Amino acid sequence: MSSSSARALRILDEIARSDHPLSVTEISRALALPPGTVFRSVDALLRTGLAARYQASARYVPGPAAERLQRSVIARFAFREICLPWLRQLASISGETVSLHIRIGWNEVRICSVPGTGEVMTLPPLGEMHQLAESCAGRAILAFLPKTEITQYIASSGSDLRRALNRIAGRGFAVDDQHGAIAFPVRFNGQIAAAITVEGPFVLSAGPEQIADCRQVIRDIEALASVQPSLFANPFAHL
């Protein structure tokens, strides 16, 4: 991949992550890139439909091509539909929104969400991506990768995560202490397939029985994955 293409992808990722339309100045500041460089990359993204102007302003949002690409990527995960009944079961147990996350490279991506049973529930955006160490779901995936990959990630990130990852591996799930979310790894045949999060403030109010009920649902998913692993294959595992 050329440096200009890699830069354009960084800019597109920044636009996609933002909770509001971004200007060239904001992108330049966030990525430490010259404004002229950002402007040229944004122009290229506009021409391909990966970015679009927000209401004809000088601010930018993901374009129709980016949205089509996102839907196409998500559709390649067959176990998204397979897991839906279990996600609904977890939402019923917890009362909170439940999401399914998969790994692409050193990132986790949310590919499915089911609303909780509360009166007011909002679904987090599909396709939202975070580096593995930056999210509860990502840490749940990272903690159960092969040791060689964990070592590689820690070395490349420059962060000392090993102790935290060991705690996650020991208790079998990751917790977001700030917001009360919990993320369970979905494993089969010695591999990590995905992570399922129950959004906060579940952990802050859940009792041991609710946690145990959630873990049983995860075991049910893993049991199916063990006997039909092809259904849980990650088409981007090579990245």
PDB file of N, CA, C and O in Angstrom, residues 9 28 31 33-34 60 74 86-88 90 94 109 132 146 163 166 172 191 198 202 208 225 231 233:
ATOM      1  N   LEU A   9      -6.542   6.278   4.296  1.00  0.00           N
ATOM      2  CA  LEU A   9      -7.280   5.358   5.160  1.00  0.00           C
ATOM      3  C   LEU A   9      -7.280   5.839   6.606  1.00  0.00           C
ATOM      4  O   LEU A   9      -8.287   5.697   7.317  1.00  0.00           O
ATOM      5  N   SER A  28      -6.431  17.475  10.661  1.00  0.00           N
ATOM      6  CA  SER A  28      -4.998  17.788  10.669  1.00  0.00           C
ATOM      7  C   SER A  28      -4.440  17.759  12.079  1.00  0.00           C
ATOM      8  O   SER A  28      -3.371  17.185  12.333  1.00  0.00           O
ATOM      9  N   LEU A  31      -4.438  14.043  13.629  1.00  0.00           N
ATOM     10  CA  LEU A  31      -3.481  13.103  13.046  1.00  0.00           C
ATOM     11  C   LEU A  31      -2.081  13.680  12.884  1.00  0.00           C
ATOM     12  O   LEU A  31      -1.196  12.993  12.369  1.00  0.00           O
ATOM     13  N   LEU A  33      -0.999  15.946  10.832  1.00  0.00           N
ATOM     14  CA  LEU A  33      -0.660  16.023   9.413  1.00  0.00           C
ATOM     15  C   LEU A  33      -0.839  17.465   8.935  1.00  0.00           C
ATOM     16  O   LEU A  33      -1.690  18.190   9.452  1.00  0.00           O
ATOM     17  N   PRO A  34      -0.059  17.905   7.932  1.00  0.00           N
ATOM     18  CA  PRO A  34      -0.235  19.245   7.387  1.00  0.00           C
ATOM     19  C   PRO A  34      -1.637  19.408   6.795  1.00  0.00           C
ATOM     20  O   PRO A  34      -2.150  18.479   6.147  1.00  0.00           O
ATOM     21  N   TYR A  60     -16.819  16.962   7.044  1.00  0.00           N
ATOM     22  CA  TYR A  60     -16.903  15.710   6.308  1.00  0.00           C
ATOM     23  C   TYR A  60     -17.399  14.561   7.176  1.00  0.00           C
ATOM     24  O   TYR A  60     -17.115  14.487   8.380  1.00  0.00           O
ATOM     25  N   ILE A  74     -19.371  -6.598   6.974  1.00  0.00           N
ATOM     26  CA  ILE A  74     -20.149  -7.205   8.046  1.00  0.00           C
ATOM     27  C   ILE A  74     -20.887  -8.438   7.553  1.00  0.00           C
ATOM     28  O   ILE A  74     -20.992  -9.461   8.250  1.00  0.00           O
ATOM     29  N   TRP A  86     -28.864 -15.806  20.812  1.00  0.00           N
ATOM     30  CA  TRP A  86     -28.129 -15.760  22.071  1.00  0.00           C
ATOM     31  C   TRP A  86     -27.908 -14.323  22.532  1.00  0.00           C
ATOM     32  O   TRP A  86     -27.949 -14.043  23.734  1.00  0.00           O
ATOM     33  N   LEU A  87     -27.675 -13.403  21.597  1.00  0.00           N
ATOM     34  CA  LEU A  87     -27.527 -12.000  21.971  1.00  0.00           C
ATOM     35  C   LEU A  87     -28.816 -11.482  22.599  1.00  0.00           C
ATOM     36  O   LEU A  87     -28.790 -10.735  23.590  1.00  0.00           O
ATOM     37  N   ARG A  88     -29.943 -11.889  22.037  1.00  0.00           N
ATOM     38  CA  ARG A  88     -31.233 -11.473  22.606  1.00  0.00           C
ATOM     39  C   ARG A  88     -31.420 -12.069  24.008  1.00  0.00           C
ATOM     40  O   ARG A  88     -31.975 -11.420  24.903  1.00  0.00           O
ATOM     41  N   LEU A  90     -29.009 -12.758  26.123  1.00  0.00           N
ATOM     42  CA  LEU A  90     -28.149 -11.981  27.014  1.00  0.00           C
ATOM     43  C   LEU A  90     -28.770 -10.628  27.332  1.00  0.00           C
ATOM     44  O   LEU A  90     -28.676 -10.138  28.465  1.00  0.00           O
ATOM     45  N   SER A  94     -29.619  -9.411  31.142  1.00  0.00           N
ATOM     46  CA  SER A  94     -28.941  -8.231  31.683  1.00  0.00           C
ATOM     47  C   SER A  94     -29.792  -6.968  31.681  1.00  0.00           C
ATOM     48  O   SER A  94     -29.578  -6.066  32.492  1.00  0.00           O
ATOM     49  N   VAL A 109     -14.039  -4.903  15.736  1.00  0.00           N
ATOM     50  CA  VAL A 109     -15.108  -4.211  15.025  1.00  0.00           C
ATOM     51  C   VAL A 109     -16.456  -4.736  15.507  1.00  0.00           C
ATOM     52  O   VAL A 109     -16.663  -5.953  15.584  1.00  0.00           O
ATOM     53  N   LEU A 132      -7.312  -3.129  19.717  1.00  0.00           N
ATOM     54  CA  LEU A 132      -7.677  -4.154  20.687  1.00  0.00           C
ATOM     55  C   LEU A 132      -7.551  -3.680  22.134  1.00  0.00           C
ATOM     56  O   LEU A 132      -8.429  -3.953  22.954  1.00  0.00           O
ATOM     57  N   PRO A 146      -2.891 -16.250  20.902  1.00  0.00           N
ATOM     58  CA  PRO A 146      -1.655 -16.985  21.203  1.00  0.00           C
ATOM     59  C   PRO A 146      -0.625 -16.063  21.850  1.00  0.00           C
ATOM     60  O   PRO A 146      -0.568 -14.866  21.548  1.00  0.00           O
ATOM     61  N   ARG A 163       0.062  -7.604  32.478  1.00  0.00           N
ATOM     62  CA  ARG A 163      -0.556  -7.903  33.768  1.00  0.00           C
ATOM     63  C   ARG A 163      -2.079  -7.832  33.686  1.00  0.00           C
ATOM     64  O   ARG A 163      -2.784  -8.706  34.199  1.00  0.00           O
ATOM     65  N   ASN A 166      -3.381 -10.819  31.792  1.00  0.00           N
ATOM     66  CA  ASN A 166      -3.333 -12.026  32.614  1.00  0.00           C
ATOM     67  C   ASN A 166      -4.531 -12.099  33.554  1.00  0.00           C
ATOM     68  O   ASN A 166      -5.090 -13.182  33.795  1.00  0.00           O
ATOM     69  N   GLY A 172     -11.656 -14.918  32.983  1.00  0.00           N
ATOM     70  CA  GLY A 172     -12.453 -15.356  31.837  1.00  0.00           C
ATOM     71  C   GLY A 172     -13.250 -14.282  31.152  1.00  0.00           C
ATOM     72  O   GLY A 172     -13.994 -14.576  30.211  1.00  0.00           O
ATOM     73  N   GLN A 191      -9.140 -21.470  19.869  1.00  0.00           N
ATOM     74  CA  GLN A 191      -9.053 -20.217  19.129  1.00  0.00           C
ATOM     75  C   GLN A 191     -10.040 -19.203  19.692  1.00  0.00           C
ATOM     76  O   GLN A 191     -11.069 -19.564  20.250  1.00  0.00           O
ATOM     77  N   VAL A 198     -21.719  -6.910  27.111  1.00  0.00           N
ATOM     78  CA  VAL A 198     -22.954  -6.444  27.736  1.00  0.00           C
ATOM     79  C   VAL A 198     -22.644  -5.040  28.247  1.00  0.00           C
ATOM     80  O   VAL A 198     -21.763  -4.869  29.097  1.00  0.00           O
ATOM     81  N   PHE A 202     -24.075  -2.767  33.649  1.00  0.00           N
ATOM     82  CA  PHE A 202     -24.434  -4.124  34.055  1.00  0.00           C
ATOM     83  C   PHE A 202     -23.593  -4.628  35.228  1.00  0.00           C
ATOM     84  O   PHE A 202     -24.125  -5.105  36.238  1.00  0.00           O
ATOM     85  N   PRO A 208     -23.888 -12.397  41.228  1.00  0.00           N
ATOM     86  CA  PRO A 208     -23.167 -13.575  40.725  1.00  0.00           C
ATOM     87  C   PRO A 208     -24.028 -14.470  39.839  1.00  0.00           C
ATOM     88  O   PRO A 208     -23.526 -15.055  38.874  1.00  0.00           O
ATOM     89  N   ALA A 225     -19.917 -23.674  18.149  1.00  0.00           N
ATOM     90  CA  ALA A 225     -18.716 -23.357  17.365  1.00  0.00           C
ATOM     91  C   ALA A 225     -17.748 -24.537  17.327  1.00  0.00           C
ATOM     92  O   ALA A 225     -17.069 -24.761  16.317  1.00  0.00           O
ATOM     93  N   LEU A 231     -18.852 -22.368  10.558  1.00  0.00           N
ATOM     94  CA  LEU A 231     -19.838 -21.296  10.698  1.00  0.00           C
ATOM     95  C   LEU A 231     -19.267 -20.076  11.403  1.00  0.00           C
ATOM     96  O   LEU A 231     -19.800 -18.971  11.278  1.00  0.00           O
ATOM     97  N   ALA A 233     -15.983 -19.076  11.139  1.00  0.00           N
ATOM     98  CA  ALA A 233     -14.716 -18.682  10.520  1.00  0.00           C
ATOM     99  C   ALA A 233     -14.658 -17.173  10.325  1.00  0.00           C
ATOM    100  O   ALA A 233     -15.651 -16.531   9.999  1.00  0.00           O
TER     101      ALA A 233
END
